[in-house]
């Protein structure tokens, strides 16, 4: 095994650390966010689960970790099971309990050529890749609130990319964690479970949000202008 760590961490702001897995194929290289709060920390999304995320994160054992999955796709839930307090949307509750390929799309990763650029463990075999089940302990829906003592996050149900896609909106500070509902890149609407009409509704809704920074499920953080640009591009593409 290589001596360099599997995960990479980058401090994005005083409270937000972005973690990624540089050796994972770029299609599946998703953002993991560790958001520090006064009473609790948030961890948003969980990578591929090829090494332990919990062991990598700089965790303060005196505070609970609220683990929030933006949706049940394989590139966001790999290490979800490592955390005790698991939040996800009701529409995908069953999928979190069983992690079926049809909902997680893990079979796409299993058969992806060069799915990783180096082996995460000595026994690595892509064909045997699977996800651990991670039943939700906290089922959320539109309007649910998750509080860290430093900030309050309202759950937005943002379907289209997947039935149970959610965003977390900190209204006071204008911060949105958007999962794969929107990110700085080409949006994916042609997977099993995608609904284009719902995705278009989600785009309209996002454009109405008064946010100053958007942390997406993939890619770099976006300004409100950048997010609106991505949404408009998608709307224009669909209108053709
Ligand atoms: Zn996704
Ligand atoms: Zn993704």
PDB file of N, CA, C and O in Angstrom, residues 154-183:
ATOM      1  N   UNK A 154     -31.948  23.865   7.458  1.00  0.00           N
ATOM      2  CA  UNK A 154     -33.270  23.410   7.059  1.00  0.00           C
ATOM      3  C   UNK A 154     -33.118  22.444   5.889  1.00  0.00           C
ATOM      4  O   UNK A 154     -32.358  22.700   4.944  1.00  0.00           O
ATOM      5  N   UNK A 155     -33.824  21.335   5.980  1.00  0.00           N
ATOM      6  CA  UNK A 155     -33.779  20.344   4.908  1.00  0.00           C
ATOM      7  C   UNK A 155     -34.666  20.809   3.761  1.00  0.00           C
ATOM      8  O   UNK A 155     -35.842  21.130   3.956  1.00  0.00           O
ATOM      9  N   UNK A 156     -34.078  20.843   2.560  1.00  0.00           N
ATOM     10  CA  UNK A 156     -34.845  21.105   1.347  1.00  0.00           C
ATOM     11  C   UNK A 156     -34.926  19.799   0.571  1.00  0.00           C
ATOM     12  O   UNK A 156     -33.899  19.154   0.325  1.00  0.00           O
ATOM     13  N   UNK A 157     -36.124  19.400   0.204  1.00  0.00           N
ATOM     14  CA  UNK A 157     -36.264  18.214  -0.639  1.00  0.00           C
ATOM     15  C   UNK A 157     -36.070  18.663  -2.084  1.00  0.00           C
ATOM     16  O   UNK A 157     -36.840  19.478  -2.593  1.00  0.00           O
ATOM     17  N   UNK A 158     -35.025  18.152  -2.726  1.00  0.00           N
ATOM     18  CA  UNK A 158     -34.638  18.611  -4.069  1.00  0.00           C
ATOM     19  C   UNK A 158     -34.563  17.420  -5.030  1.00  0.00           C
ATOM     20  O   UNK A 158     -33.480  17.046  -5.487  1.00  0.00           O
ATOM     21  N   UNK A 159     -35.707  16.795  -5.333  1.00  0.00           N
ATOM     22  CA  UNK A 159     -35.671  15.583  -6.156  1.00  0.00           C
ATOM     23  C   UNK A 159     -35.368  15.882  -7.617  1.00  0.00           C
ATOM     24  O   UNK A 159     -35.391  17.036  -8.040  1.00  0.00           O
ATOM     25  N   UNK A 160     -35.129  14.843  -8.366  1.00  0.00           N
ATOM     26  CA  UNK A 160     -34.830  14.960  -9.790  1.00  0.00           C
ATOM     27  C   UNK A 160     -33.621  14.119 -10.131  1.00  0.00           C
ATOM     28  O   UNK A 160     -33.679  13.210 -10.956  1.00  0.00           O
ATOM     29  N   UNK A 161     -32.508  14.396  -9.447  1.00  0.00           N
ATOM     30  CA  UNK A 161     -31.317  13.556  -9.614  1.00  0.00           C
ATOM     31  C   UNK A 161     -31.568  12.183  -8.993  1.00  0.00           C
ATOM     32  O   UNK A 161     -31.164  11.158  -9.533  1.00  0.00           O
ATOM     33  N   UNK A 162     -32.227  12.190  -7.836  1.00  0.00           N
ATOM     34  CA  UNK A 162     -32.697  10.945  -7.201  1.00  0.00           C
ATOM     35  C   UNK A 162     -33.947  11.317  -6.406  1.00  0.00           C
ATOM     36  O   UNK A 162     -34.148  12.487  -6.085  1.00  0.00           O
ATOM     37  N   UNK A 163     -34.787  10.311  -6.071  1.00  0.00           N
ATOM     38  CA  UNK A 163     -36.068  10.643  -5.423  1.00  0.00           C
ATOM     39  C   UNK A 163     -35.921  11.319  -4.067  1.00  0.00           C
ATOM     40  O   UNK A 163     -36.746  12.137  -3.682  1.00  0.00           O
ATOM     41  N   UNK A 164     -34.868  10.979  -3.336  1.00  0.00           N
ATOM     42  CA  UNK A 164     -34.725  11.505  -1.981  1.00  0.00           C
ATOM     43  C   UNK A 164     -33.573  12.481  -1.843  1.00  0.00           C
ATOM     44  O   UNK A 164     -33.019  12.640  -0.755  1.00  0.00           O
ATOM     45  N   UNK A 165     -33.200  13.151  -2.909  1.00  0.00           N
ATOM     46  CA  UNK A 165     -32.104  14.126  -2.831  1.00  0.00           C
ATOM     47  C   UNK A 165     -32.502  15.289  -1.940  1.00  0.00           C
ATOM     48  O   UNK A 165     -33.601  15.827  -2.063  1.00  0.00           O
ATOM     49  N   UNK A 166     -31.580  15.679  -1.053  1.00  0.00           N
ATOM     50  CA  UNK A 166     -31.849  16.820  -0.177  1.00  0.00           C
ATOM     51  C   UNK A 166     -30.700  17.824  -0.232  1.00  0.00           C
ATOM     52  O   UNK A 166     -29.575  17.483  -0.607  1.00  0.00           O
ATOM     53  N   UNK A 167     -31.039  19.050   0.164  1.00  0.00           N
ATOM     54  CA  UNK A 167     -30.041  20.065   0.423  1.00  0.00           C
ATOM     55  C   UNK A 167     -30.188  20.505   1.864  1.00  0.00           C
ATOM     56  O   UNK A 167     -31.235  20.297   2.487  1.00  0.00           O
ATOM     57  N   UNK A 168     -29.143  21.092   2.413  1.00  0.00           N
ATOM     58  CA  UNK A 168     -29.190  21.650   3.767  1.00  0.00           C
ATOM     59  C   UNK A 168     -28.927  23.139   3.665  1.00  0.00           C
ATOM     60  O   UNK A 168     -27.859  23.550   3.193  1.00  0.00           O
ATOM     61  N   UNK A 169     -29.905  23.926   4.105  1.00  0.00           N
ATOM     62  CA  UNK A 169     -29.814  25.379   3.960  1.00  0.00           C
ATOM     63  C   UNK A 169     -29.654  26.044   5.315  1.00  0.00           C
ATOM     64  O   UNK A 169     -30.510  25.904   6.195  1.00  0.00           O
ATOM     65  N   UNK A 170     -28.553  26.760   5.465  1.00  0.00           N
ATOM     66  CA  UNK A 170     -28.332  27.616   6.624  1.00  0.00           C
ATOM     67  C   UNK A 170     -28.766  29.018   6.189  1.00  0.00           C
ATOM     68  O   UNK A 170     -28.000  29.747   5.554  1.00  0.00           O
ATOM     69  N   UNK A 171     -30.022  29.357   6.515  1.00  0.00           N
ATOM     70  CA  UNK A 171     -30.590  30.608   6.010  1.00  0.00           C
ATOM     71  C   UNK A 171     -29.887  31.835   6.576  1.00  0.00           C
ATOM     72  O   UNK A 171     -29.698  32.828   5.886  1.00  0.00           O
ATOM     73  N   UNK A 172     -29.517  31.747   7.838  1.00  0.00           N
ATOM     74  CA  UNK A 172     -28.925  32.907   8.500  1.00  0.00           C
ATOM     75  C   UNK A 172     -27.610  33.315   7.825  1.00  0.00           C
ATOM     76  O   UNK A 172     -27.315  34.491   7.652  1.00  0.00           O
ATOM     77  N   UNK A 173     -26.833  32.315   7.436  1.00  0.00           N
ATOM     78  CA  UNK A 173     -25.531  32.612   6.840  1.00  0.00           C
ATOM     79  C   UNK A 173     -25.501  32.468   5.319  1.00  0.00           C
ATOM     80  O   UNK A 173     -24.453  32.667   4.696  1.00  0.00           O
ATOM     81  N   UNK A 174     -26.640  32.093   4.726  1.00  0.00           N
ATOM     82  CA  UNK A 174     -26.692  31.974   3.265  1.00  0.00           C
ATOM     83  C   UNK A 174     -25.821  30.872   2.704  1.00  0.00           C
ATOM     84  O   UNK A 174     -25.182  31.022   1.662  1.00  0.00           O
ATOM     85  N   UNK A 175     -25.801  29.745   3.419  1.00  0.00           N
ATOM     86  CA  UNK A 175     -24.963  28.623   2.986  1.00  0.00           C
ATOM     87  C   UNK A 175     -25.858  27.440   2.610  1.00  0.00           C
ATOM     88  O   UNK A 175     -26.772  27.091   3.363  1.00  0.00           O
ATOM     89  N   UNK A 176     -25.604  26.859   1.463  1.00  0.00           N
ATOM     90  CA  UNK A 176     -26.359  25.678   1.030  1.00  0.00           C
ATOM     91  C   UNK A 176     -25.411  24.533   0.717  1.00  0.00           C
ATOM     92  O   UNK A 176     -24.455  24.696  -0.040  1.00  0.00           O
ATOM     93  N   UNK A 177     -25.692  23.382   1.329  1.00  0.00           N
ATOM     94  CA  UNK A 177     -25.047  22.133   0.922  1.00  0.00           C
ATOM     95  C   UNK A 177     -26.050  21.441   0.006  1.00  0.00           C
ATOM     96  O   UNK A 177     -27.163  21.118   0.440  1.00  0.00           O
ATOM     97  N   UNK A 178     -25.688  21.237  -1.245  1.00  0.00           N
ATOM     98  CA  UNK A 178     -26.698  20.894  -2.246  1.00  0.00           C
ATOM     99  C   UNK A 178     -26.640  19.463  -2.762  1.00  0.00           C
ATOM    100  O   UNK A 178     -27.486  19.078  -3.575  1.00  0.00           O
ATOM    101  N   UNK A 179     -25.678  18.668  -2.306  1.00  0.00           N
ATOM    102  CA  UNK A 179     -25.583  17.302  -2.821  1.00  0.00           C
ATOM    103  C   UNK A 179     -25.481  17.306  -4.341  1.00  0.00           C
ATOM    104  O   UNK A 179     -24.845  18.191  -4.928  1.00  0.00           O
ATOM    105  N   UNK A 180     -26.148  16.350  -4.989  1.00  0.00           N
ATOM    106  CA  UNK A 180     -26.096  16.292  -6.454  1.00  0.00           C
ATOM    107  C   UNK A 180     -27.296  16.992  -7.084  1.00  0.00           C
ATOM    108  O   UNK A 180     -27.489  16.912  -8.300  1.00  0.00           O
ATOM    109  N   UNK A 181     -28.092  17.720  -6.273  1.00  0.00           N
ATOM    110  CA  UNK A 181     -29.166  18.521  -6.863  1.00  0.00           C
ATOM    111  C   UNK A 181     -28.548  19.580  -7.758  1.00  0.00           C
ATOM    112  O   UNK A 181     -29.047  19.870  -8.841  1.00  0.00           O
ATOM    113  N   UNK A 182     -27.437  20.154  -7.293  1.00  0.00           N
ATOM    114  CA  UNK A 182     -26.683  21.072  -8.161  1.00  0.00           C
ATOM    115  C   UNK A 182     -25.242  21.147  -7.687  1.00  0.00           C
ATOM    116  O   UNK A 182     -24.968  21.108  -6.488  1.00  0.00           O
ATOM    117  N   UNK A 183     -24.337  21.188  -8.648  1.00  0.00           N
ATOM    118  CA  UNK A 183     -22.899  21.329  -8.366  1.00  0.00           C
ATOM    119  C   UNK A 183     -22.266  21.920  -9.613  1.00  0.00           C
ATOM    120  O   UNK A 183     -22.916  22.004 -10.672  1.00  0.00           O
TER     121      UNK A 183
END
